[in-house]
Amino acid sequence: GFDLGNSSTIAGGGWCNNELETYSSAAKNAYVSNGVLHIVALNDVGGSAPYSSARLRTLGLFSLTYGRIEVRARFPRLSPYWWPAIWMLATNYSGTTGPTNSWPECGEIDMVESKGSTPTKNSATLHKDGAGNQGVDVPAQVNYTFLSGDANTNFHVYVTEWSSNSFHCSIDSNTVLYTSGGTINNWSSSIGPFPAPFNHPFYIIMNLAVGGQFVSNPSITTINNNTTFPADMQVDYIRVYQDGGTVILGPPLLLSVTPSNGCASGG
């Protein structure tokens, strides 16, 4: 499915991040070609959110609690203001003030996201609040820098392995974030010790934002002066593996496209 527009009843205007894209379900913004999903940002809307793009989600179709999520993807070139992300949000997130329904109390898993200004660097982040600071984001973020000559504009395999006692994020089998044992056992949130709030179902989101606070809240003029459209984020496949926990399935959903890929952040 798709999120649409530049605001939501949950996150507010600009997706609560001052983003400047208007999400669309049009084929110009999301299509499959040669077995690869393309998420494309264009400068073609006008107004206060002048860029069209796409934000795909599995909410209401597929969610999981614990497992391995493997993504092969590449991110767009030629602008410091792209904000591509592949991430997960709790299905019970509703933007209310309940102990688990608001953000960051509900939890967020950013499997991979990047700033267009740093194509040689990606980040993996776990968002939650603190045991003594309900509603205050206490993120655990790790950055990965590619070897010289490489960048996220090439295809790479991004993996998140998530269990009741650990998180392991990797890029091409290189560990980016790993936390378990005593470290994570002391990593408590306002609703309890780990695995809370990551002990309930999460759904998958893929999106390409333009602008926003993650990339320093640039103006439309600044973006237009430093950007070459279109921006093309490509996803070869998403594969989900699970050997325990809870899976919630809805109507049939194609999860793998293989060749003949407060406020919630994550773009």
C-alpha positions as a Python dict, from the first residue, in 0.01 Angstrom:
ca = {
    (1, 'G'): (0, 0, 0),
    (2, 'F'): (91, 370, -5),
    (3, 'D'): (105, 666, 227),
    (4, 'L'): (-15, 973, 39),
    (5, 'G'): (29, 1348, 53),
    (6, 'N'): (256, 1564, 267),
    (7, 'S'): (85, 1513, 602),
    (8, 'S'): (-101, 1256, 806),
    (9, 'T'): (-350, 1264, 1089),
    (10, 'I'): (-89, 1083, 1298),
    (11, 'A'): (239, 1256, 1213),
    (12, 'G'): (115, 1599, 1105),
    (13, 'G'): (239, 1823, 824),
    (14, 'G'): (565, 1739, 648),
    (15, 'W'): (542, 1395, 810),
    (16, 'C'): (654, 1574, 1129),
    (17, 'N'): (1002, 1616, 979),
    (18, 'N'): (949, 1927, 762),
    (19, 'E'): (973, 1712, 451),
    (20, 'L'): (894, 1876, 117),
    (21, 'E'): (766, 1587, -93),
    (22, 'T'): (406, 1497, -174),
    (23, 'Y'): (369, 1120, -172),
    (24, 'S'): (186, 963, -465),
    (25, 'S'): (75, 618, -580),
    (26, 'A'): (124, 712, -945),
    (27, 'A'): (331, 492, -1175),
    (28, 'K'): (571, 782, -1235),
    (29, 'N'): (675, 753, -867),
    (30, 'A'): (663, 377, -806),
    (31, 'Y'): (701, 111, -1071),
    (32, 'V'): (876, -220, -1139),
    (33, 'S'): (1113, -251, -1435),
    (34, 'N'): (1336, -551, -1511),
    (35, 'G'): (1247, -701, -1173),
    (36, 'V'): (1351, -393, -973),
    (37, 'L'): (1121, -159, -781),
    (38, 'H'): (1188, 210, -857),
    (39, 'I'): (1083, 481, -609),
    (40, 'V'): (1125, 808, -796),
    (41, 'A'): (1121, 1171, -677),
    (42, 'L'): (1029, 1440, -930),
    (43, 'N'): (1005, 1819, -921),
    (44, 'D'): (657, 1839, -1071),
    (45, 'V'): (392, 1928, -811),
    (46, 'G'): (441, 2292, -715),
    (47, 'G'): (324, 2463, -398),
    (48, 'S'): (475, 2422, -54),
    (49, 'A'): (555, 2052, -107),
    (50, 'P'): (657, 2062, -473),
    (51, 'Y'): (822, 1723, -515),
    (52, 'S'): (635, 1403, -592),
    (53, 'S'): (769, 1076, -454),
    (54, 'A'): (642, 748, -305),
    (55, 'R'): (620, 588, 38),
    (56, 'L'): (524, 219, 30),
    (57, 'R'): (411, 30, 339),
    (58, 'T'): (290, -315, 446),
    (59, 'L'): (54, -183, 718),
    (60, 'G'): (-259, -399, 724),
    (61, 'L'): (-98, -652, 490),
    (62, 'F'): (209, -787, 667),
    (63, 'S'): (382, -738, 1002),
    (64, 'L'): (614, -942, 1217),
    (65, 'T'): (760, -971, 1565),
    (66, 'Y'): (1122, -1094, 1548),
    (67, 'G'): (1296, -1235, 1244),
    (68, 'R'): (1546, -1152, 971),
    (69, 'I'): (1469, -884, 712),
    (70, 'E'): (1705, -875, 414),
    (71, 'V'): (1694, -593, 156),
    (72, 'R'): (1901, -541, -158),
    (73, 'A'): (1883, -178, -266),
    (74, 'R'): (2063, 123, -407),
    (75, 'F'): (2004, 490, -331),
    (76, 'P'): (1985, 791, -566),
    (77, 'R'): (2271, 1009, -684),
    (78, 'L'): (2326, 1380, -744),
    (79, 'S'): (2177, 1571, -452),
    (80, 'P'): (2258, 1643, -87),
    (81, 'Y'): (1885, 1656, -13),
    (82, 'W'): (1760, 1305, -83),
    (83, 'W'): (1648, 1110, 225),
    (84, 'P'): (1597, 743, 134),
    (85, 'A'): (1496, 500, 406),
    (86, 'I'): (1387, 140, 457),
    (87, 'W'): (1248, 101, 806),
    (88, 'M'): (986, -47, 1037),
    (89, 'L'): (721, 110, 1258),
    (90, 'A'): (499, -44, 1525),
    (91, 'T'): (152, -139, 1404),
    (92, 'N'): (-1, 15, 1718),
    (93, 'Y'): (145, 361, 1650),
    (94, 'S'): (-147, 604, 1637),
    (95, 'G'): (0, 936, 1742),
    (96, 'T'): (-198, 939, 2066),
    (97, 'T'): (-58, 989, 2416),
    (98, 'G'): (-98, 628, 2524),
    (99, 'P'): (204, 451, 2674),
    (100, 'T'): (263, 242, 2361),
    (101, 'N'): (68, 419, 2085),
    (102, 'S'): (272, 739, 2061),
    (103, 'W'): (624, 788, 1926),
    (104, 'P'): (892, 706, 2035),
    (105, 'E'): (724, 492, 2303),
    (106, 'C'): (601, 252, 2033),
    (107, 'G'): (952, 198, 1893),
    (108, 'E'): (1100, 236, 1546),
    (109, 'I'): (1355, 23, 1359),
    (110, 'D'): (1550, 209, 1090),
    (111, 'M'): (1713, -73, 896),
    (112, 'V'): (1896, 166, 664),
    (113, 'E'): (1870, 537, 586),
    (114, 'S'): (2104, 791, 436),
    (115, 'K'): (2159, 1161, 369),
    (116, 'G'): (2214, 1249, 7),
    (117, 'S'): (2510, 1461, 118),
    (118, 'T'): (2695, 1153, 244),
    (119, 'P'): (2643, 870, -9),
    (120, 'T'): (2942, 685, 134),
    (121, 'K'): (2775, 659, 474),
    (122, 'N'): (2456, 484, 592),
    (123, 'S'): (2303, 456, 936),
    (124, 'A'): (2102, 196, 1127),
    (125, 'T'): (1899, 325, 1422),
    (126, 'L'): (1671, 194, 1695),
    (127, 'H'): (1433, 455, 1838),
    (128, 'K'): (1264, 433, 2177),
    (129, 'D'): (1225, 647, 2486),
    (130, 'G'): (1406, 617, 2819),
    (131, 'A'): (1293, 449, 3138),
    (132, 'G'): (1285, 783, 3322),
    (133, 'N'): (1199, 1001, 3021),
    (134, 'Q'): (871, 895, 2867),
    (135, 'G'): (825, 1045, 2522),
    (136, 'V'): (1188, 1155, 2486),
    (137, 'D'): (1370, 982, 2201),
    (138, 'V'): (1679, 790, 2315),
    (139, 'P'): (1810, 648, 1985),
    (140, 'A'): (2083, 392, 1938),
    (141, 'Q'): (2245, 480, 1605),
    (142, 'V'): (2548, 340, 1426),
    (143, 'N'): (2695, 471, 1101),
    (144, 'Y'): (2868, 259, 840),
    (145, 'T'): (3121, 408, 596),
    (146, 'F'): (3183, 223, 272),
    (147, 'L'): (3531, 144, 153),
    (148, 'S'): (3698, 391, -80),
    (149, 'G'): (3537, 389, -424),
    (150, 'D'): (3209, 241, -301),
    (151, 'A'): (2884, 409, -198),
    (152, 'N'): (2517, 341, -132),
    (153, 'T'): (2449, 443, -493),
    (154, 'N'): (2559, 85, -573),
    (155, 'F'): (2349, -217, -480),
    (156, 'H'): (2417, -355, -131),
    (157, 'V'): (2247, -610, 94),
    (158, 'Y'): (2112, -464, 419),
    (159, 'V'): (2013, -712, 691),
    (160, 'T'): (1833, -664, 1023),
    (161, 'E'): (1814, -964, 1259),
    (162, 'W'): (1583, -901, 1553),
    (163, 'S'): (1503, -1130, 1845),
    (164, 'S'): (1377, -1110, 2202),
    (165, 'N'): (1732, -1053, 2327),
    (166, 'S'): (1931, -890, 2045),
    (167, 'F'): (1951, -672, 1735),
    (168, 'H'): (2206, -728, 1461),
    (169, 'C'): (2224, -498, 1157),
    (170, 'S'): (2471, -560, 877),
    (171, 'I'): (2567, -442, 527),
    (172, 'D'): (2708, -705, 291),
    (173, 'S'): (2778, -926, 596),
    (174, 'N'): (2967, -643, 775),
    (175, 'T'): (2819, -574, 1119),
    (176, 'V'): (2685, -221, 1161),
    (177, 'L'): (2490, -245, 1487),
    (178, 'Y'): (2492, -527, 1739),
    (179, 'T'): (2349, -517, 2087),
    (180, 'S'): (2262, -805, 2316),
    (181, 'G'): (2325, -962, 2656),
    (182, 'G'): (2395, -730, 2948),
    (183, 'T'): (2402, -418, 2734),
    (184, 'I'): (2056, -458, 2591),
    (185, 'N'): (1913, -602, 2913),
    (186, 'N'): (1982, -264, 3073),
    (187, 'W'): (1834, -78, 2779),
    (188, 'S'): (1495, -4, 2935),
    (189, 'S'): (1211, 208, 2798),
    (190, 'S'): (922, 379, 2972),
    (191, 'I'): (708, 69, 2920),
    (192, 'G'): (963, -179, 3054),
    (193, 'P'): (1298, -349, 2995),
    (194, 'F'): (1407, -486, 2659),
    (195, 'P'): (1259, -633, 2444),
    (196, 'A'): (994, -362, 2506),
    (197, 'P'): (899, -174, 2297),
    (198, 'F'): (1024, -409, 2025),
    (199, 'N'): (813, -703, 2139),
    (200, 'H'): (507, -639, 1926),
    (201, 'P'): (437, -641, 1551),
    (202, 'F'): (613, -397, 1318),
    (203, 'Y'): (542, -328, 952),
    (204, 'I'): (782, -232, 672),
    (205, 'I'): (812, 110, 505),
    (206, 'M'): (1019, 212, 200),
    (207, 'N'): (1029, 578, 102),
    (208, 'L'): (1229, 852, -64),
    (209, 'A'): (1186, 1189, 106),
    (210, 'V'): (1313, 1523, -24),
    (211, 'G'): (1439, 1772, 232),
    (212, 'G'): (1344, 1750, 597),
    (213, 'Q'): (1520, 1793, 928),
    (214, 'F'): (1738, 1483, 883),
    (215, 'V'): (1910, 1663, 594),
    (216, 'S'): (1909, 2005, 768),
    (217, 'N'): (1571, 2152, 666),
    (218, 'P'): (1681, 2309, 335),
    (219, 'S'): (1452, 2555, 159),
    (220, 'I'): (1285, 2473, -171),
    (221, 'T'): (1515, 2726, -341),
    (222, 'T'): (1822, 2559, -194),
    (223, 'I'): (1704, 2214, -302),
    (224, 'N'): (1628, 2332, -656),
    (225, 'N'): (1968, 2501, -686),
    (226, 'N'): (2155, 2188, -578),
    (227, 'T'): (1948, 1902, -714),
    (228, 'T'): (1923, 1709, -1038),
    (229, 'F'): (1586, 1536, -1077),
    (230, 'P'): (1470, 1265, -1102),
    (231, 'A'): (1597, 1081, -796),
    (232, 'D'): (1569, 703, -833),
    (233, 'M'): (1581, 470, -531),
    (234, 'Q'): (1588, 106, -644),
    (235, 'V'): (1489, -203, -442),
    (236, 'D'): (1584, -541, -589),
    (237, 'Y'): (1412, -747, -317),
    (238, 'I'): (1293, -770, 41),
    (239, 'R'): (1307, -1114, 203),
    (240, 'V'): (1168, -1195, 545),
    (241, 'Y'): (1275, -1500, 744),
    (242, 'Q'): (1131, -1613, 1075),
    (243, 'D'): (1186, -1907, 1306),
    (244, 'G'): (971, -1801, 1600),
    (245, 'G'): (758, -1524, 1745),
    (246, 'T'): (439, -1395, 1591),
    (247, 'V'): (354, -1333, 1227),
    (248, 'I'): (34, -1152, 1134),
    (249, 'L'): (-75, -1213, 777),
    (250, 'G'): (-350, -1037, 589),
    (251, 'P'): (-440, -1060, 220),
    (252, 'P'): (-178, -1212, -12),
    (253, 'L'): (119, -977, -58),
    (254, 'L'): (419, -994, -291),
    (255, 'L'): (715, -928, -61),
    (256, 'S'): (998, -1025, -296),
    (257, 'V'): (1063, -879, -639),
    (258, 'T'): (1356, -1066, -788),
    (259, 'P'): (1528, -1020, -1129),
    (260, 'S'): (1420, -1244, -1454),
    (261, 'N'): (1413, -527, -410),
    (262, 'G'): (578, 1235, 1879),
    (263, 'C'): (679, 1167, 1526),
    (264, 'A'): (809, 874, 1341),
    (265, 'S'): (1134, 951, 1164),
    (266, 'G'): (1281, 731, 891),
    (267, 'G'): (1195, 978, 617),
}
